[in-house]
PDB file of C-alpha atoms in Angstrom:
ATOM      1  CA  UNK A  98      66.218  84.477  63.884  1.00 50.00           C
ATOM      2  CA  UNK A  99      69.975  83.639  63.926  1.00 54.00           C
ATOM      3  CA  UNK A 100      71.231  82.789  67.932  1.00 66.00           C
ATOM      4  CA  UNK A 101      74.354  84.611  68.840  1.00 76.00           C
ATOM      5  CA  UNK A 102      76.840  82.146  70.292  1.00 91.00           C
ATOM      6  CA  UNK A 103      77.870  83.713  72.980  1.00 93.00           C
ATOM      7  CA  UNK A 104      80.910  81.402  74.179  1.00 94.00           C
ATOM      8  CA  UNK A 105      82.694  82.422  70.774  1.00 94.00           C
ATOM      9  CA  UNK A 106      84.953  84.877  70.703  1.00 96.00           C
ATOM     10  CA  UNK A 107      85.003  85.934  67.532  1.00 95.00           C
ATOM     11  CA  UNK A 108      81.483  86.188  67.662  1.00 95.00           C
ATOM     12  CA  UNK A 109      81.074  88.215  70.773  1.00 96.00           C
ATOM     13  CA  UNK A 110      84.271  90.632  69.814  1.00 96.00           C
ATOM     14  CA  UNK A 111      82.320  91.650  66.795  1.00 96.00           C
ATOM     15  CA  UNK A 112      78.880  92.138  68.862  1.00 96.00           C
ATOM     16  CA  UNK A 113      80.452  94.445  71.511  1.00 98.00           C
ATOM     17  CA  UNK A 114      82.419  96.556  69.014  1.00 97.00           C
ATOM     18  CA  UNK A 115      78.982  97.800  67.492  1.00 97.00           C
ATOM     19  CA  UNK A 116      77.157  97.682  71.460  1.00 97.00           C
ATOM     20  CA  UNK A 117      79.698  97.495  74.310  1.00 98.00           C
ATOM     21  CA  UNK A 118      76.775  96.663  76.492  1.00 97.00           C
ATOM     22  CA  UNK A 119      76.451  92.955  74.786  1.00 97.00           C
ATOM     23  CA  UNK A 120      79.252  91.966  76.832  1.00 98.00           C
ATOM     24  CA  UNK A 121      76.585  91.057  79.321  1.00 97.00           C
ATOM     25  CA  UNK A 122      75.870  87.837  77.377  1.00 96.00           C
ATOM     26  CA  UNK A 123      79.092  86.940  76.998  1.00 97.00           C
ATOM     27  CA  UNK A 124      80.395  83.915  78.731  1.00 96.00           C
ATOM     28  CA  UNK A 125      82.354  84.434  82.197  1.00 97.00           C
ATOM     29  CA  UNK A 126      85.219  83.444  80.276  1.00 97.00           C
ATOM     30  CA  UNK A 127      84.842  86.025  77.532  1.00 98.00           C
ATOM     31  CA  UNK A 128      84.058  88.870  80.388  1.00 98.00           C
ATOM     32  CA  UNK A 129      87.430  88.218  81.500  1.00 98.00           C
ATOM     33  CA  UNK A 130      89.263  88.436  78.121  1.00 98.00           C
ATOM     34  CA  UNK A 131      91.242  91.285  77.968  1.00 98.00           C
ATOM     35  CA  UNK A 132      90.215  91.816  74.195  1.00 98.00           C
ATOM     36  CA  UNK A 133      86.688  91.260  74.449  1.00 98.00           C
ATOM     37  CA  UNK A 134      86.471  93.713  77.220  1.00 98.00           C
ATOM     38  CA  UNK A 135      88.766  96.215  75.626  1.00 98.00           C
ATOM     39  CA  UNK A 136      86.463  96.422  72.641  1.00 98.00           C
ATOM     40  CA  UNK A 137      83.855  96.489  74.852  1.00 98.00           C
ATOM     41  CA  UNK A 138      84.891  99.276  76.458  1.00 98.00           C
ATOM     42  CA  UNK A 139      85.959 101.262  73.865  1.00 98.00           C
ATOM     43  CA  UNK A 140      82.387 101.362  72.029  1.00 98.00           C
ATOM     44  CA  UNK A 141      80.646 101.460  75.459  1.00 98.00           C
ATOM     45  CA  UNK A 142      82.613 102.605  78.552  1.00 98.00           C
ATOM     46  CA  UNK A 143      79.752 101.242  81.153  1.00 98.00           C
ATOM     47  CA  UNK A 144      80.594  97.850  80.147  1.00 98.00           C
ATOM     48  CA  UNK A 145      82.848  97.642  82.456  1.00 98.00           C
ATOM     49  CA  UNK A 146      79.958  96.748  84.817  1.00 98.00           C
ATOM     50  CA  UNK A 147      80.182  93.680  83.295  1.00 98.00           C
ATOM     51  CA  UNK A 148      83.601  92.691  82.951  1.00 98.00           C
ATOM     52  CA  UNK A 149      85.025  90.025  85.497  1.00 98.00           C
ATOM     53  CA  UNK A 150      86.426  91.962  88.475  1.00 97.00           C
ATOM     54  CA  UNK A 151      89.907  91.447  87.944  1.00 98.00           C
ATOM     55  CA  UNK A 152      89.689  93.428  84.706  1.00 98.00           C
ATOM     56  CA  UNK A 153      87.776  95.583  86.881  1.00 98.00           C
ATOM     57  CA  UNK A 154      90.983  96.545  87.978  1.00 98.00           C
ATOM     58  CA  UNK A 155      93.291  96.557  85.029  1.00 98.00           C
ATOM     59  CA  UNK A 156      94.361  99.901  84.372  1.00 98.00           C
ATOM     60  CA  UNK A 157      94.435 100.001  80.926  1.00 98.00           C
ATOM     61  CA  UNK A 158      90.984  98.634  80.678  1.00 98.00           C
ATOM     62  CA  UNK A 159      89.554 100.775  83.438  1.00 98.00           C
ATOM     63  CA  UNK A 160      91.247 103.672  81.583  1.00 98.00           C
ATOM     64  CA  UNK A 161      89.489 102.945  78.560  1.00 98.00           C
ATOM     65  CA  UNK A 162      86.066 103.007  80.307  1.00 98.00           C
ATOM     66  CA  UNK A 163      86.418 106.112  81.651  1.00 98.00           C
ATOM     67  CA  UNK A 164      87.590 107.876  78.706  1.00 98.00           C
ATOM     68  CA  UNK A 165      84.234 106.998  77.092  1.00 98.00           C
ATOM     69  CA  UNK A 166      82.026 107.274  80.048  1.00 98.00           C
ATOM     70  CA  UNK A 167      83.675 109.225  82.580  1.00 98.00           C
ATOM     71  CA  UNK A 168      81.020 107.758  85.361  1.00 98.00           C
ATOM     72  CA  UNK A 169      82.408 103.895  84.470  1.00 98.00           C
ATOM     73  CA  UNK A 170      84.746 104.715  87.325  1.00 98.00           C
ATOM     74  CA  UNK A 171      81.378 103.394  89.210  1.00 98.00           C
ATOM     75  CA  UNK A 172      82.304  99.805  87.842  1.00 98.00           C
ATOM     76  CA  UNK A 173      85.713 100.106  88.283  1.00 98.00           C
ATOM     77  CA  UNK A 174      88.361  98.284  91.406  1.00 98.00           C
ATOM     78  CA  UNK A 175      88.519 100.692  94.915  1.00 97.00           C
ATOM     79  CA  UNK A 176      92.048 100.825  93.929  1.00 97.00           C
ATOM     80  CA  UNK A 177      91.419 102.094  90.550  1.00 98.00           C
ATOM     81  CA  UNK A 178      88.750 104.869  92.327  1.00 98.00           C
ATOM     82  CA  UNK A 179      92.318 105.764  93.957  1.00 98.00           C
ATOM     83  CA  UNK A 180      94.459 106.072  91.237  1.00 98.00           C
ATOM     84  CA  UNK A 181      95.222 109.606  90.316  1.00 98.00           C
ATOM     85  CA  UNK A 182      95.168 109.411  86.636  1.00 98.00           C
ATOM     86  CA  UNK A 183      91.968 107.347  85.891  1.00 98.00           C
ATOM     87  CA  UNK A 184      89.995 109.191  88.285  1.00 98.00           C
ATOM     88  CA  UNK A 185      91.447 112.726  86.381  1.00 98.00           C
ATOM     89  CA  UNK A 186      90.602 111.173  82.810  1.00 98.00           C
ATOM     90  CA  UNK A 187      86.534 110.197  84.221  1.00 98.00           C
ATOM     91  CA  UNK A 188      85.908 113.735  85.904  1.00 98.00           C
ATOM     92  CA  UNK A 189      88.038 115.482  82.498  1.00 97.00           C
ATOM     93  CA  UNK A 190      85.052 113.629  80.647  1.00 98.00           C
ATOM     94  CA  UNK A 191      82.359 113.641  83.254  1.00 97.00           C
ATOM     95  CA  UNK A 192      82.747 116.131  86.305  1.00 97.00           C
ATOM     96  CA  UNK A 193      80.165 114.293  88.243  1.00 97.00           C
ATOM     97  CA  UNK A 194      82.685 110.891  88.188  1.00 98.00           C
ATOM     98  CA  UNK A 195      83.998 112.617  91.630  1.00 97.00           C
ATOM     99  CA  UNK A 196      81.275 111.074  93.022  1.00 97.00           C
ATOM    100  CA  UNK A 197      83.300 107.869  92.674  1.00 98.00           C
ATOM    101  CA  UNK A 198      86.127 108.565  93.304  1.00 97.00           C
ATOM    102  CA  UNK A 199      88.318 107.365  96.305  1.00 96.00           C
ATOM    103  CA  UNK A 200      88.138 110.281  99.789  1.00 93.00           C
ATOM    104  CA  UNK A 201      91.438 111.371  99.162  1.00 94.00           C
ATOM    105  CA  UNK A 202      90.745 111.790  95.413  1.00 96.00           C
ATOM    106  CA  UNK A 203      87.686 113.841  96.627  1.00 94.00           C
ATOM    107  CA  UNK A 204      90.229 116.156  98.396  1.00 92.00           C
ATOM    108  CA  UNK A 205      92.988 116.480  95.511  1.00 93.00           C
ATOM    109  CA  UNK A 206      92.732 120.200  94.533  1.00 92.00           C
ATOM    110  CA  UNK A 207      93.455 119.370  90.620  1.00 94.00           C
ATOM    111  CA  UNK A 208      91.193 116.554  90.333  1.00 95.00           C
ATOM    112  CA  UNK A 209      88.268 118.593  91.879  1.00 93.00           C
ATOM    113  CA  UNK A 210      88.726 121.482  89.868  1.00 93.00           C
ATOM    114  CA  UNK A 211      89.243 119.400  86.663  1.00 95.00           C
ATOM    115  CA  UNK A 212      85.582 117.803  87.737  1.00 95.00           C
ATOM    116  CA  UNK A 213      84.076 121.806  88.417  1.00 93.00           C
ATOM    117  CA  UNK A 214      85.425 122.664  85.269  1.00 93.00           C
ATOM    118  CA  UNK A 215      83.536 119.857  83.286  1.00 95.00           C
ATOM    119  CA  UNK A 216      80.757 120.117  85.855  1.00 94.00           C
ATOM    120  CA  UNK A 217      79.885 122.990  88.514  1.00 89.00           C
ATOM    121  CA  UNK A 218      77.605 120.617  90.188  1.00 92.00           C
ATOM    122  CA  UNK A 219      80.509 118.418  90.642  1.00 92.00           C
ATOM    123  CA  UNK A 220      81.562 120.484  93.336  1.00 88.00           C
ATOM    124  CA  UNK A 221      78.676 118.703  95.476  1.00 90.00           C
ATOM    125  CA  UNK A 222      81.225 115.625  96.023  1.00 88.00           C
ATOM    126  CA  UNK A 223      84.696 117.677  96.571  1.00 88.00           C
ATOM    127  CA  UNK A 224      85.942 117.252  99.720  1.00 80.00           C
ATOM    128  CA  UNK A 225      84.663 119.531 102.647  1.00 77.00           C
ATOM    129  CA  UNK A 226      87.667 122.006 102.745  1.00 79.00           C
ATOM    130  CA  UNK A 227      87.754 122.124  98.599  1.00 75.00           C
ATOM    131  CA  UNK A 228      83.941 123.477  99.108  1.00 70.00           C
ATOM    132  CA  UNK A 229      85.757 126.535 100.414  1.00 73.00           C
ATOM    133  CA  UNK A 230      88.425 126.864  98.621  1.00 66.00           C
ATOM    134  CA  UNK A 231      87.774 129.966  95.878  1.00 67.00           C
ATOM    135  CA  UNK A 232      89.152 128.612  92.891  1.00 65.00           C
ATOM    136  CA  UNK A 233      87.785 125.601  92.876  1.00 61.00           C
ATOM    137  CA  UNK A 234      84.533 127.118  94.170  1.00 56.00           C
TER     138      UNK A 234
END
């Protein structure tokens, strides 16, 4: 059995682009290489769980993730959960990502319906006064 060397970058890049989740052997250093986690992302967007948390928080990164897995927004920085854009791209790919998402997000008419449309039962984590609003309902 060959043993992966997990403090290699090389190595590790061409592990997570076949299984984003092998960033979780990864060294701490390589969890918080913007490359290694990019890939990682890209192949598996719930690696961001285990990506050092200040690429937690890098947009770009955090972008990818949620692109792929719409409910990596559950990995992601609070202030990511608030921005605007990411949350819209996790709830255009999966409508139950609201759940995530920062209060006021929960209360932004065009995110919620954007999370309805990809998912009624999304509706379960609008905000109280989107629950009875008709056109998102």
């Amino acid at each position: 059995m060959v043993r992966t060397d997990w403090e290699d970058k090389d190595v590790v890049l061409a592990e997570v682009e076949v299984d984003g989740d092998a960033l979780q052997y990864a060294s701490d250093e390589l969890k918080g290489d913007r490359d290694v986690v990019l890939a990682a992302v890209n192949q598996n967007g719930n690696a961001l769980g285990y990506a050092s948390n200040e690429l937690k928080g890098d947009r770009e990164i955090v972008l990818a993730a949620v692109k792929q897995n719409g409910n990596a927004l559950g990995y992601a920085s609070n202030e990511s959960k608030g921005d605007r854009d990411v949350v819209l791209a996790a709830v255009k790919q999966d409508g139950l990502a609201l759940e995530f998402a920062s209060g006021a997000l929960k209360g932004d008419r065009e995110v919620a319906l954007a999370a309805v449309k990809q998912n009624g039962d999304a509706l379960e984590d609008a905000s109280d006064e989107l629950k009875g609003d008709r056109d998102v309902v």
